[in-house]
CSV table of C-alpha atoms in Angstrom, one decimal:
chain,number,residue,atom,x,y,z
T,198,MET,CA,0.0,0.0,-0.1
T,199,ILE,CA,1.5,3.0,-1.0
T,200,LEU,CA,1.0,4.6,2.9
T,201,ASN,CA,3.9,2.1,3.9
T,202,GLN,CA,6.0,4.3,2.4
T,203,PHE,CA,5.1,7.0,4.8
T,204,SER,CA,6.0,4.6,7.5
T,205,LEU,CA,9.5,5.6,10.1
T,206,GLU,CA,9.0,2.0,12.3
T,207,GLY,CA,12.1,1.0,13.4
T,208,LYS,CA,14.0,4.0,11.7
T,209,VAL,CA,16.4,6.3,14.2
T,210,ALA,CA,16.0,9.8,14.1
T,211,LEU,CA,18.4,12.6,15.6
T,212,VAL,CA,16.6,15.8,15.4
T,213,THR,CA,19.2,18.4,16.8
T,214,GLY,CA,17.7,21.2,19.1
T,215,ALA,CA,13.8,19.3,19.4
T,216,ALA,CA,13.1,20.3,23.2
T,217,TYR,CA,10.4,22.4,22.0
T,218,GLY,CA,9.1,24.8,18.2
T,219,ILE,CA,9.7,23.5,15.1
T,220,GLY,CA,11.9,20.9,16.5
T,221,LEU,CA,9.5,19.3,19.2
T,222,ALA,CA,7.0,19.4,16.2
T,223,ILE,CA,9.1,17.1,13.8
T,224,ALA,CA,10.3,14.7,16.5
T,225,ARG,CA,6.8,14.1,17.1
T,226,ALA,CA,6.1,13.5,13.6
T,227,PHE,CA,8.1,10.7,13.6
T,228,ALA,CA,7.8,8.9,17.1
T,229,GLU,CA,3.8,8.7,15.1
T,230,ALA,CA,5.6,6.8,12.2
T,231,GLY,CA,7.1,4.8,14.4
T,232,ALA,CA,11.1,6.7,14.6
T,233,LYS,CA,12.8,5.8,17.6
T,234,ILE,CA,13.9,9.5,19.0
T,235,VAL,CA,17.2,11.0,20.0
T,236,PHE,CA,17.7,15.0,20.2
T,237,ASN,CA,20.2,17.3,21.6
T,238,CYS,CA,20.8,20.6,23.0
T,239,SER,CA,23.0,22.8,24.4
T,240,ARG,CA,21.6,24.0,27.6
T,241,GLN,CA,20.7,21.0,30.5
T,242,GLU,CA,18.2,23.0,31.1
T,243,THR,CA,16.7,22.8,27.9
T,244,ILE,CA,17.5,18.9,27.3
T,245,ASP,CA,15.4,18.5,30.5
T,246,ARG,CA,12.6,20.8,29.7
T,247,GLY,CA,12.4,18.3,26.6
T,248,LEU,CA,12.5,15.6,28.1
T,249,ALA,CA,9.6,16.7,29.9
T,250,ALA,CA,7.6,17.7,26.8
T,251,TYR,CA,8.3,14.1,25.2
T,252,LYS,CA,7.0,12.9,28.0
T,253,GLU,CA,3.7,14.3,28.0
T,254,LEU,CA,3.2,13.8,24.8
T,255,GLY,CA,4.0,10.1,25.7
T,256,ILE,CA,7.3,9.4,24.0
T,257,GLU,CA,10.0,7.8,24.6
T,258,ALA,CA,13.5,9.8,23.5
T,259,LYS,CA,16.8,10.1,24.5
T,260,GLY,CA,18.3,14.2,24.9
T,261,TYR,CA,22.7,15.0,24.4
T,262,LEU,CA,23.8,17.5,25.8
T,263,CYS,CA,26.0,18.8,22.7
T,264,ASP,CA,26.8,21.6,21.4
T,265,VAL,CA,26.7,21.1,17.5
T,266,THR,CA,29.1,23.6,16.6
T,267,ASN,CA,31.9,21.6,18.7
T,268,GLU,CA,33.5,18.2,15.5
T,269,GLU,CA,33.9,16.0,18.6
T,270,ASP,CA,31.2,16.6,20.8
T,271,VAL,CA,29.2,15.9,17.6
T,272,LYS,CA,31.4,12.6,16.7
T,273,ALA,CA,31.1,11.1,20.8
T,274,MET,CA,27.2,12.3,20.3
T,275,VAL,CA,26.8,10.0,17.0
T,276,ALA,CA,29.2,7.5,18.0
T,277,ASP,CA,27.0,6.7,21.6
T,278,ILE,CA,23.5,6.6,19.9
T,279,GLU,CA,25.0,4.7,17.2
T,280,LYS,CA,26.0,2.0,20.0
T,281,THR,CA,22.7,2.9,22.6
T,282,VAL,CA,19.5,3.2,20.0
T,283,GLY,CA,20.4,2.1,16.3
T,284,THR,CA,22.4,3.7,13.3
T,285,ILE,CA,21.0,7.1,12.4
T,286,ASP,CA,18.3,6.7,9.2
T,287,ILE,CA,17.5,10.3,9.8
T,288,LEU,CA,19.0,13.6,10.8
T,289,VAL,CA,17.1,17.1,10.7
T,290,ASN,CA,19.4,19.7,11.0
T,291,ASN,CA,17.4,21.7,13.5
T,292,ALA,CA,19.2,24.1,15.7
T,293,GLY,CA,19.6,27.4,14.7
T,294,ILE,CA,19.8,30.9,15.7
T,295,ILE,CA,19.6,34.8,14.2
T,296,LYS,CA,20.8,38.0,15.7
T,297,ARG,CA,18.7,40.7,14.7
T,298,ILE,CA,21.3,43.5,14.3
T,299,PRO,CA,21.3,46.1,11.4
T,300,MET,CA,24.4,44.7,9.4
T,301,GLU,CA,26.3,48.6,10.0
T,302,GLU,CA,26.1,48.1,13.9
T,303,MET,CA,26.8,44.1,13.5
T,304,SER,CA,30.1,43.0,14.9
T,305,ALA,CA,32.5,40.2,12.6
T,306,GLU,CA,32.2,37.8,16.0
T,307,ASP,CA,27.9,38.1,16.0
T,308,PHE,CA,28.1,37.5,12.2
T,309,ARG,CA,30.6,34.2,12.5
T,310,ARG,CA,28.2,32.9,15.7
T,311,VAL,CA,25.1,33.0,13.3
T,312,VAL,CA,26.6,31.4,10.5
T,313,ASP,CA,28.3,28.4,13.2
T,314,VAL,CA,25.4,27.2,14.3
T,315,ASP,CA,23.1,28.0,11.0
T,316,LEU,CA,25.2,26.2,8.7
T,317,ILE,CA,28.6,24.9,10.4
T,318,GLY,CA,26.5,23.1,13.0
T,319,PRO,CA,25.0,21.1,10.1
T,320,PHE,CA,27.6,20.5,7.8
T,321,ILE,CA,29.6,18.7,11.4
T,322,CYS,CA,26.1,16.3,11.8
T,323,ALA,CA,25.9,15.6,8.4
T,324,LYS,CA,29.5,15.1,7.8
T,325,ALA,CA,28.8,12.6,11.6
T,326,VAL,CA,25.9,11.0,10.0
T,327,ILE,CA,27.0,10.0,6.3
T,328,PRO,CA,29.2,7.3,7.4
T,329,GLY,CA,27.2,5.5,9.3
T,330,MET,CA,24.5,5.9,6.3
T,331,ILE,CA,26.6,4.7,3.6
T,332,LYS,CA,27.2,1.2,5.7
T,333,LYS,CA,23.6,0.9,6.0
T,334,GLY,CA,22.8,1.8,2.7
T,335,HIS,CA,20.0,4.3,2.8
T,336,GLY,CA,19.7,7.7,4.7
T,337,LYS,CA,17.7,11.0,4.7
T,338,ILE,CA,19.6,14.3,5.5
T,339,ILE,CA,16.4,16.9,6.2
T,340,ASN,CA,17.9,20.7,6.6
T,341,ILE,CA,15.9,23.6,7.8
T,342,CYS,CA,16.0,25.7,5.5
T,343,SER,CA,14.5,29.0,5.3
T,344,MET,CA,12.6,31.6,3.3
T,345,MET,CA,15.6,33.6,4.0
T,346,SER,CA,17.8,30.6,2.1
T,347,GLU,CA,15.6,33.0,-1.1
T,348,LEU,CA,14.9,36.1,0.1
T,349,GLY,CA,17.1,39.6,2.0
T,350,ARG,CA,15.4,41.3,4.7
T,351,GLU,CA,16.7,44.0,7.4
T,352,THR,CA,18.9,42.5,10.2
T,353,VAL,CA,19.2,39.7,8.9
T,354,SER,CA,22.7,39.7,6.8
T,355,ALA,CA,24.2,36.7,9.0
T,356,TYR,CA,21.2,34.8,9.7
T,357,ALA,CA,20.3,35.2,5.6
T,358,ALA,CA,24.3,34.5,4.7
T,359,ALA,CA,24.0,31.0,6.5
T,360,LYS,CA,20.7,29.8,5.8
T,361,GLY,CA,22.1,30.8,1.7
T,362,GLY,CA,24.4,28.4,2.4
T,363,LEU,CA,22.6,25.8,3.9
T,364,LYS,CA,20.3,25.3,0.5
T,365,MET,CA,23.4,25.0,-1.4
T,366,LEU,CA,24.8,23.0,1.2
T,367,THR,CA,22.0,20.2,0.6
T,368,ARG,CA,22.4,20.6,-3.2
T,369,ASN,CA,26.0,19.6,-2.5
T,370,ILE,CA,25.3,16.4,0.0
T,371,CYS,CA,22.6,15.3,-2.9
T,372,SER,CA,25.5,15.3,-5.7
T,373,GLU,CA,28.1,13.8,-4.0
T,374,TYR,CA,26.5,11.5,-1.6
T,375,GLY,CA,22.6,10.6,-4.0
T,376,GLU,CA,24.2,7.6,-5.4
T,377,HIS,CA,25.1,5.9,-1.3
T,378,ASN,CA,21.3,6.5,-1.2
T,379,ILE,CA,21.0,9.3,0.3
T,380,GLN,CA,18.2,12.1,0.5
T,381,CYS,CA,19.3,15.3,1.3
T,382,ASN,CA,16.1,18.0,0.8
T,383,GLY,CA,15.7,21.0,3.1
T,384,ILE,CA,12.5,22.3,4.4
T,385,GLY,CA,11.7,26.1,4.6
T,386,PRO,CA,9.4,27.2,6.8
T,387,GLY,CA,7.7,30.7,6.5
T,388,TYR,CA,6.3,32.3,9.9
T,389,ILE,CA,5.5,29.7,12.1
T,390,ALA,CA,3.7,31.0,15.7
T,391,THR,CA,6.1,29.7,18.5
T,392,GLU,CA,6.8,31.2,21.9
T,393,GLN,CA,9.6,33.2,20.2
T,394,THR,CA,7.1,35.0,17.5
T,395,ALA,CA,4.2,35.4,20.2
T,396,PRO,CA,5.4,39.3,21.0
T,397,LEU,CA,5.0,39.7,17.2
T,398,ARG,CA,1.6,38.5,17.7
T,399,GLU,CA,0.7,39.9,20.3
T,400,ARG,CA,-2.4,42.4,20.2
T,401,GLN,CA,-2.3,46.0,20.7
T,402,ALA,CA,-3.4,48.1,24.2
T,403,ASP,CA,-6.3,48.8,21.4
T,404,GLY,CA,-6.9,45.6,20.3
T,405,SER,CA,-5.5,45.6,17.2
T,406,ARG,CA,-2.8,43.4,15.5
T,407,HIS,CA,1.0,44.4,15.7
T,408,PRO,CA,2.4,45.7,12.5
T,409,PHE,CA,4.4,43.2,12.0
T,410,ASP,CA,1.4,40.1,12.3
T,411,LYS,CA,-0.5,43.0,10.1
T,412,PHE,CA,2.5,42.4,7.6
T,413,ILE,CA,2.5,38.9,7.5
T,414,ILE,CA,-0.6,38.6,7.2
T,415,SER,CA,-1.1,40.7,4.5
T,416,LYS,CA,1.5,39.3,2.5
T,417,THR,CA,0.8,35.5,3.0
T,418,PRO,CA,-1.6,33.9,0.3
T,419,ALA,CA,-3.3,31.6,3.3
T,420,ALA,CA,-3.8,34.9,5.1
T,421,ARG,CA,-2.5,33.6,8.6
T,422,TRP,CA,0.4,32.2,10.2
T,423,GLY,CA,2.1,28.9,10.0
T,424,THR,CA,1.9,26.6,13.1
T,425,PRO,CA,4.4,23.6,14.1
T,426,GLU,CA,1.9,21.1,13.6
T,427,ASP,CA,2.4,22.5,9.5
T,428,LEU,CA,5.7,20.7,9.1
T,429,MET,CA,4.7,17.8,10.0
T,430,GLY,CA,3.6,16.4,7.2
T,431,PRO,CA,6.3,17.5,4.9
T,432,ALA,CA,9.1,16.2,7.1
T,433,VAL,CA,7.3,12.4,7.3
T,434,PHE,CA,7.3,12.8,3.5
T,435,LEU,CA,11.4,14.0,3.6
T,436,ALA,CA,12.4,11.3,5.9
T,437,SER,CA,10.2,8.0,4.3
T,438,GLU,CA,10.5,5.8,1.5
T,439,ALA,CA,7.8,8.3,-0.2
T,440,SER,CA,10.7,10.5,-1.0
T,441,ASN,CA,13.3,8.4,-2.4
T,442,PHE,CA,13.7,10.0,-6.1
T,443,VAL,CA,13.4,13.4,-4.4
T,444,ASN,CA,17.0,14.5,-3.2
T,445,GLY,CA,18.4,18.0,-3.3
T,446,HIS,CA,15.4,20.1,-3.3
T,447,VAL,CA,14.1,22.7,-0.8
T,448,LEU,CA,10.0,22.4,0.3
T,449,TYR,CA,9.0,25.8,1.3
T,450,VAL,CA,5.9,25.5,3.8
T,451,ASP,CA,5.0,28.9,3.8
T,452,GLY,CA,1.7,29.5,2.6
T,453,GLY,CA,2.5,30.8,-0.2
T,454,ILE,CA,4.9,33.8,0.3
T,455,LEU,CA,7.8,33.2,-2.0
T,456,ALA,CA,4.8,32.9,-4.7
T,457,TYR,CA,3.5,36.2,-4.1
T,458,ILE,CA,3.8,39.6,-4.4
T,459,GLY,CA,1.5,41.0,-2.4
T,460,LYS,CA,-1.9,43.1,-2.6
T,461,GLN,CA,-1.7,46.6,-4.3
T,462,PRO,CA,-1.8,49.3,-1.7
């Protein structure tokens, strides 16, 4: 049956930074499709928060204290996962940061930090899991890209540079390892309603929408913000056998923003 192609039964999935938000939703979708879940965070308190969230959802997950920008830490984490859980079948490079600073005010140190987490981290994690995938004869790598993989916007020079680079890293992993039955694709979320974006959606004192909220609604054909749950189906598709001939693609889950020029004033 065609639906069997979407099963992740018995697969081992590593979702980086998956204690909450988009990462948690993707890991939850994988678990519901049958996968074993492992995740990492760079702080113990965040791991504890994630473990509590998984427990509440009835999901057995294993959390690792690991900084994705530290290659030795990542190697040790992957080795432990392979030893105690199994060879990683699915990697989701979800961990990321953003610093909203005008370019002329941004220090090179801040720029490098964003690139380290959002671009070099996925490189390090992918490099660590690819040998096991080659040996096993298959693998799925999903990079969480962004609309900023395609567009620029004020105050996000480092983020846009990193996410644009991540799009090209996605294509290059496809080019280099496709012959080993490894598919590397990206998901490009639109504006997603999470706790980080909550202040941008708060009603004003007079009951009106926040100006940025109005801006996003006006630019989105779906006329709403996305939710983490909107990413669950696309993630399962890209992690499953249903996408075995999809490689080097970025799937934008944005309610249509990238297809839309906006309403005439």
